[in-house]
Amino acid sequence: MNTVVPEKCHYFPQPPSFFVPPRLDKQELLDLGVGSIQDVQANFADLWRINYFLGGMSALTHHLYPRIINQRKPSTVVDVGAGSADIITAVAHWARQHNTDLKLFGLDLSSRHLGIARLKHPPEPTISLIQADALDLPFQAGQVDYFISCLFLHHLSPKQAIDFLARTFASARRGIIMSDIVRGRLPFIGFKLSQPIFARSFLTRYDGAASIRRAYTPDELRQLAQSAGLSKARVYQHFPWRMTLVAEK
């Protein structure tokens, strides 16, 4: 395996502090294709536990569900960086319970991830899985009501993140809802302490630490949104160390 040398991000003018070190854009093993199918399945199982029990799922759905329930016509939602499709499968389950019509798409660049998603979840009539690049979306303007993501933004450089936010917002009919981890020493320490329970896979242990190092802060995410032209975007913080950007039209 090739060694990836992290590069410091000089995009944001504010100096780092003890509690918020500079962003290090270090590639994650999952993105490099490391691990067997079984390793990746274990990693996705860890990610679902982390999202479910440590606030990732609720940070996203707290903003999504009130916006799509009881609509007169079905809402279309695209999960970018869907991975094993656990999130959109959970959203589909919620929709059935609340008699809400949804059309869901799980978009991921990796065919391996989508293959695992198809193995893990039985076919859902409301869910379609698509292999595509997040920076080259296969949707026409106005075709999608909401673009969502969870633990995806930190995979993008500042320039890519600005492009992604601008493209998804311009293409969405109603808006975007993007949730991610917050960079900082406390989230990093918390992740290290929780590894015996939530990070059983070696991929999760390595990539989880890398994700926190390359994540953005709420202020940085606001700056990215402003640079993308999302003047009315808001960034909400969620316990313990999650944040969600919401921009509506």
Short mmCIF file of C-alpha atoms in Angstrom, two decimals:
data_model
loop_
_atom_site.label_atom_id
_atom_site.label_comp_id
_atom_site.label_asym_id
_atom_site.label_seq_id
_atom_site.Cartn_x
_atom_site.Cartn_y
_atom_site.Cartn_z
CA MET A 1 0.00 0.00 0.00
CA ASN A 2 1.36 3.41 -0.95
CA THR A 3 1.92 5.93 1.81
CA VAL A 4 -0.27 9.01 1.45
CA VAL A 5 1.33 12.20 2.72
CA PRO A 6 -1.29 14.56 4.18
CA GLU A 7 -1.38 18.13 2.98
CA LYS A 8 -2.31 21.03 5.21
CA CYS A 9 -5.26 23.11 4.11
CA HIS A 10 -4.49 26.82 3.84
CA TYR A 11 -7.90 27.78 2.48
CA PHE A 12 -9.27 29.14 5.75
CA PRO A 13 -7.63 32.24 7.22
CA GLN A 14 -8.22 31.60 10.92
CA PRO A 15 -5.22 30.07 12.72
CA PRO A 16 -5.56 26.60 14.27
CA SER A 17 -5.98 26.25 18.01
CA PHE A 18 -5.19 23.55 20.52
CA PHE A 19 -8.73 22.20 20.35
CA VAL A 20 -9.08 22.61 16.57
CA PRO A 21 -5.90 21.57 14.73
CA PRO A 22 -5.39 22.37 11.03
CA ARG A 23 -7.21 20.24 8.48
CA LEU A 24 -5.15 17.40 7.04
CA ASP A 25 -6.48 16.00 3.78
CA LYS A 26 -5.33 12.41 4.14
CA GLN A 27 -7.01 9.83 1.93
CA GLU A 28 -8.94 7.04 3.60
CA LEU A 29 -8.31 3.34 3.04
CA LEU A 30 -11.86 2.73 1.82
CA ASP A 31 -11.42 5.32 -0.92
CA LEU A 32 -8.16 3.64 -1.97
CA GLY A 33 -9.90 0.27 -2.39
CA VAL A 34 -8.14 -1.38 0.54
CA GLY A 35 -9.67 -4.48 2.11
CA SER A 36 -11.69 -7.51 1.11
CA ILE A 37 -15.46 -7.50 0.63
CA GLN A 38 -15.77 -8.86 4.17
CA ASP A 39 -13.58 -6.02 5.49
CA VAL A 40 -15.72 -3.41 3.76
CA GLN A 41 -18.92 -5.04 5.01
CA ALA A 42 -17.54 -4.88 8.56
CA ASN A 43 -16.63 -1.23 8.02
CA PHE A 44 -20.12 -0.35 6.81
CA ALA A 45 -21.61 -2.17 9.81
CA ASP A 46 -19.44 0.00 12.06
CA LEU A 47 -20.48 3.15 10.22
CA TRP A 48 -24.15 2.33 10.66
CA ARG A 49 -23.69 1.79 14.41
CA ILE A 50 -21.80 5.08 14.64
CA ASN A 51 -24.44 6.96 12.67
CA TYR A 52 -27.34 5.34 14.52
CA PHE A 53 -26.07 5.57 18.09
CA LEU A 54 -23.78 8.62 17.95
CA GLY A 55 -26.08 11.09 16.27
CA GLY A 56 -25.26 10.96 12.59
CA MET A 57 -28.63 9.66 11.46
CA SER A 58 -30.62 11.97 13.71
CA ALA A 59 -28.52 15.01 12.69
CA LEU A 60 -29.62 14.41 9.11
CA THR A 61 -33.20 13.25 9.54
CA HIS A 62 -34.03 15.95 12.11
CA HIS A 63 -33.92 18.36 9.18
CA LEU A 64 -35.07 16.05 6.39
CA TYR A 65 -38.19 14.39 7.78
CA PRO A 66 -40.23 17.54 8.58
CA ARG A 67 -39.60 18.76 5.03
CA ILE A 68 -40.85 15.66 3.23
CA ILE A 69 -43.69 14.36 5.38
CA ASN A 70 -47.27 14.75 4.14
CA GLN A 71 -46.35 16.27 0.79
CA ARG A 72 -49.04 16.38 -1.89
CA LYS A 73 -46.78 14.62 -4.36
CA PRO A 74 -43.86 12.22 -3.81
CA SER A 75 -40.56 13.86 -2.90
CA THR A 76 -37.36 12.82 -4.64
CA VAL A 77 -34.28 12.51 -2.42
CA VAL A 78 -30.73 11.68 -3.51
CA ASP A 79 -28.20 10.44 -0.95
CA VAL A 80 -24.74 11.34 -2.26
CA GLY A 81 -21.97 8.99 -1.11
CA ALA A 82 -24.57 6.43 -0.13
CA GLY A 83 -22.09 3.62 0.62
CA SER A 84 -24.04 0.55 1.67
CA ALA A 85 -27.35 2.46 1.40
CA ASP A 86 -28.16 2.07 5.10
CA ILE A 87 -29.37 5.65 5.40
CA ILE A 88 -31.76 5.70 2.44
CA THR A 89 -33.04 2.26 3.47
CA ALA A 90 -33.82 3.67 6.90
CA VAL A 91 -35.48 6.69 5.29
CA ALA A 92 -37.60 4.36 3.13
CA HIS A 93 -38.65 2.45 6.27
CA TRP A 94 -39.61 5.72 7.99
CA ALA A 95 -41.61 6.78 4.92
CA ARG A 96 -43.65 3.57 4.98
CA GLN A 97 -44.41 4.05 8.67
CA HIS A 98 -45.57 7.63 8.05
CA ASN A 99 -47.46 7.02 4.79
CA THR A 100 -45.09 9.34 2.96
CA ASP A 101 -44.40 8.82 -0.74
CA LEU A 102 -40.72 9.07 -1.60
CA LYS A 103 -38.51 8.33 -4.55
CA LEU A 104 -34.99 7.63 -3.29
CA PHE A 105 -31.65 7.41 -5.05
CA GLY A 106 -28.39 6.19 -3.54
CA LEU A 107 -25.44 7.59 -5.46
CA ASP A 108 -21.88 6.36 -5.00
CA LEU A 109 -18.74 6.37 -7.13
CA SER A 110 -17.70 2.88 -6.02
CA SER A 111 -19.23 -0.17 -7.68
CA ARG A 112 -17.92 -2.21 -4.76
CA HIS A 113 -19.94 -0.15 -2.28
CA LEU A 114 -23.11 -0.42 -4.35
CA GLY A 115 -22.60 -4.17 -4.76
CA ILE A 116 -22.44 -4.53 -0.98
CA ALA A 117 -25.57 -2.40 -0.68
CA ARG A 118 -27.43 -4.75 -3.01
CA LEU A 119 -26.25 -7.77 -1.02
CA LYS A 120 -27.19 -6.20 2.31
CA HIS A 121 -30.64 -4.86 1.52
CA PRO A 122 -33.48 -6.56 -0.37
CA PRO A 123 -34.74 -4.62 -3.39
CA GLU A 124 -36.92 -1.65 -2.50
CA PRO A 125 -39.38 -0.35 -5.10
CA THR A 126 -38.74 3.23 -3.96
CA ILE A 127 -34.90 3.00 -4.01
CA SER A 128 -32.58 3.14 -7.02
CA LEU A 129 -28.80 2.78 -6.72
CA ILE A 130 -26.64 4.71 -9.16
CA GLN A 131 -22.90 4.64 -9.76
CA ALA A 132 -21.86 8.22 -10.50
CA ASP A 133 -19.46 11.00 -9.57
CA ALA A 134 -20.77 13.49 -7.02
CA LEU A 135 -19.13 16.27 -9.01
CA ASP A 136 -20.88 15.19 -12.21
CA LEU A 137 -24.44 14.52 -11.11
CA PRO A 138 -26.66 12.54 -13.51
CA PHE A 139 -29.78 14.58 -12.78
CA GLN A 140 -31.46 17.43 -14.58
CA ALA A 141 -32.18 20.69 -12.79
CA GLY A 142 -35.37 20.42 -10.76
CA GLN A 143 -35.53 16.63 -11.01
CA VAL A 144 -34.55 16.17 -7.35
CA ASP A 145 -36.23 17.82 -4.36
CA TYR A 146 -33.41 17.33 -1.86
CA PHE A 147 -29.81 16.25 -2.13
CA ILE A 148 -28.56 14.83 1.16
CA SER A 149 -25.29 13.41 2.44
CA CYS A 150 -23.86 12.01 5.65
CA LEU A 151 -20.10 11.83 6.30
CA PHE A 152 -19.34 12.80 2.72
CA LEU A 153 -18.31 16.46 2.66
CA HIS A 154 -15.00 15.84 4.43
CA HIS A 155 -13.91 13.69 1.47
CA LEU A 156 -13.82 16.84 -0.65
CA SER A 157 -11.18 19.55 -0.77
CA PRO A 158 -12.45 23.08 -0.10
CA LYS A 159 -12.57 23.82 -3.84
CA GLN A 160 -14.42 20.56 -4.53
CA ALA A 161 -16.81 21.17 -1.63
CA ILE A 162 -17.69 24.62 -2.96
CA ASP A 163 -18.33 23.15 -6.40
CA PHE A 164 -20.39 20.30 -4.95
CA LEU A 165 -22.54 22.56 -2.79
CA ALA A 166 -23.12 24.98 -5.67
CA ARG A 167 -24.00 22.20 -8.12
CA THR A 168 -26.36 20.32 -5.82
CA PHE A 169 -28.13 23.49 -4.70
CA ALA A 170 -28.54 24.72 -8.27
CA SER A 171 -29.88 21.33 -9.37
CA ALA A 172 -32.23 20.76 -6.39
CA ARG A 173 -35.83 21.84 -6.64
CA ARG A 174 -36.13 22.55 -2.92
CA GLY A 175 -32.71 22.39 -1.28
CA ILE A 176 -29.79 20.44 0.18
CA ILE A 177 -29.18 18.86 3.60
CA MET A 178 -25.57 17.81 4.27
CA SER A 179 -24.38 16.35 7.58
CA ASP A 180 -20.84 15.58 8.69
CA ILE A 181 -18.45 15.12 11.58
CA VAL A 182 -16.80 18.17 13.19
CA ARG A 183 -13.00 18.43 13.27
CA GLY A 184 -11.38 18.78 16.68
CA ARG A 185 -9.28 17.10 19.33
CA LEU A 186 -12.28 16.20 21.49
CA PRO A 187 -14.05 14.28 18.68
CA PHE A 188 -10.74 12.56 17.94
CA ILE A 189 -10.28 11.51 21.58
CA GLY A 190 -13.93 10.43 21.79
CA PHE A 191 -13.52 8.27 18.71
CA LYS A 192 -10.38 6.64 20.09
CA LEU A 193 -12.14 5.82 23.37
CA SER A 194 -15.20 4.40 21.62
CA GLN A 195 -13.27 2.14 19.23
CA PRO A 196 -13.83 -1.13 21.17
CA ILE A 197 -17.58 -0.68 20.68
CA PHE A 198 -17.99 1.23 17.43
CA ALA A 199 -14.80 0.63 15.44
CA ARG A 200 -14.27 -3.09 15.26
CA SER A 201 -12.90 -3.05 11.71
CA PHE A 202 -9.34 -1.92 10.99
CA LEU A 203 -10.79 0.16 8.16
CA THR A 204 -13.05 2.01 10.58
CA ARG A 205 -10.25 2.64 13.05
CA TYR A 206 -7.96 4.13 10.40
CA ASP A 207 -10.58 5.93 8.32
CA GLY A 208 -12.47 7.25 11.34
CA ALA A 209 -9.36 9.01 12.62
CA ALA A 210 -8.56 10.28 9.14
CA SER A 211 -12.13 11.54 8.71
CA ILE A 212 -11.94 13.66 11.85
CA ARG A 213 -8.59 15.12 10.79
CA ARG A 214 -9.87 16.07 7.35
CA ALA A 215 -13.33 17.24 8.47
CA TYR A 216 -14.41 20.87 8.54
CA THR A 217 -15.58 23.01 11.43
CA PRO A 218 -19.00 24.69 11.50
CA ASP A 219 -17.41 28.07 10.71
CA GLU A 220 -15.48 26.58 7.80
CA LEU A 221 -18.61 24.92 6.45
CA ARG A 222 -20.40 28.27 6.59
CA GLN A 223 -17.53 29.83 4.63
CA LEU A 224 -17.74 27.08 2.02
CA ALA A 225 -21.49 27.61 1.66
CA GLN A 226 -21.03 31.37 1.29
CA SER A 227 -18.34 30.81 -1.33
CA ALA A 228 -20.76 28.49 -3.16
CA GLY A 229 -23.33 31.29 -3.30
CA LEU A 230 -25.62 29.78 -0.65
CA SER A 231 -26.24 33.06 1.15
CA LYS A 232 -29.13 31.75 3.25
CA ALA A 233 -27.53 28.45 4.26
CA ARG A 234 -27.47 27.58 7.94
CA VAL A 235 -25.18 25.21 9.80
CA TYR A 236 -26.68 23.45 12.82
CA GLN A 237 -24.57 21.70 15.46
CA HIS A 238 -25.72 18.42 16.98
CA PHE A 239 -24.53 16.51 20.04
CA PRO A 240 -21.93 15.21 20.33
CA TRP A 241 -19.84 16.31 17.31
CA ARG A 242 -22.05 16.51 14.25
CA MET A 243 -23.12 19.42 12.10
CA THR A 244 -25.69 19.77 9.34
CA LEU A 245 -25.80 22.33 6.56
CA VAL A 246 -29.29 23.20 5.35
CA ALA A 247 -29.91 25.42 2.34
CA GLU A 248 -33.43 25.87 0.96
CA LYS A 249 -34.92 27.74 -1.95
#
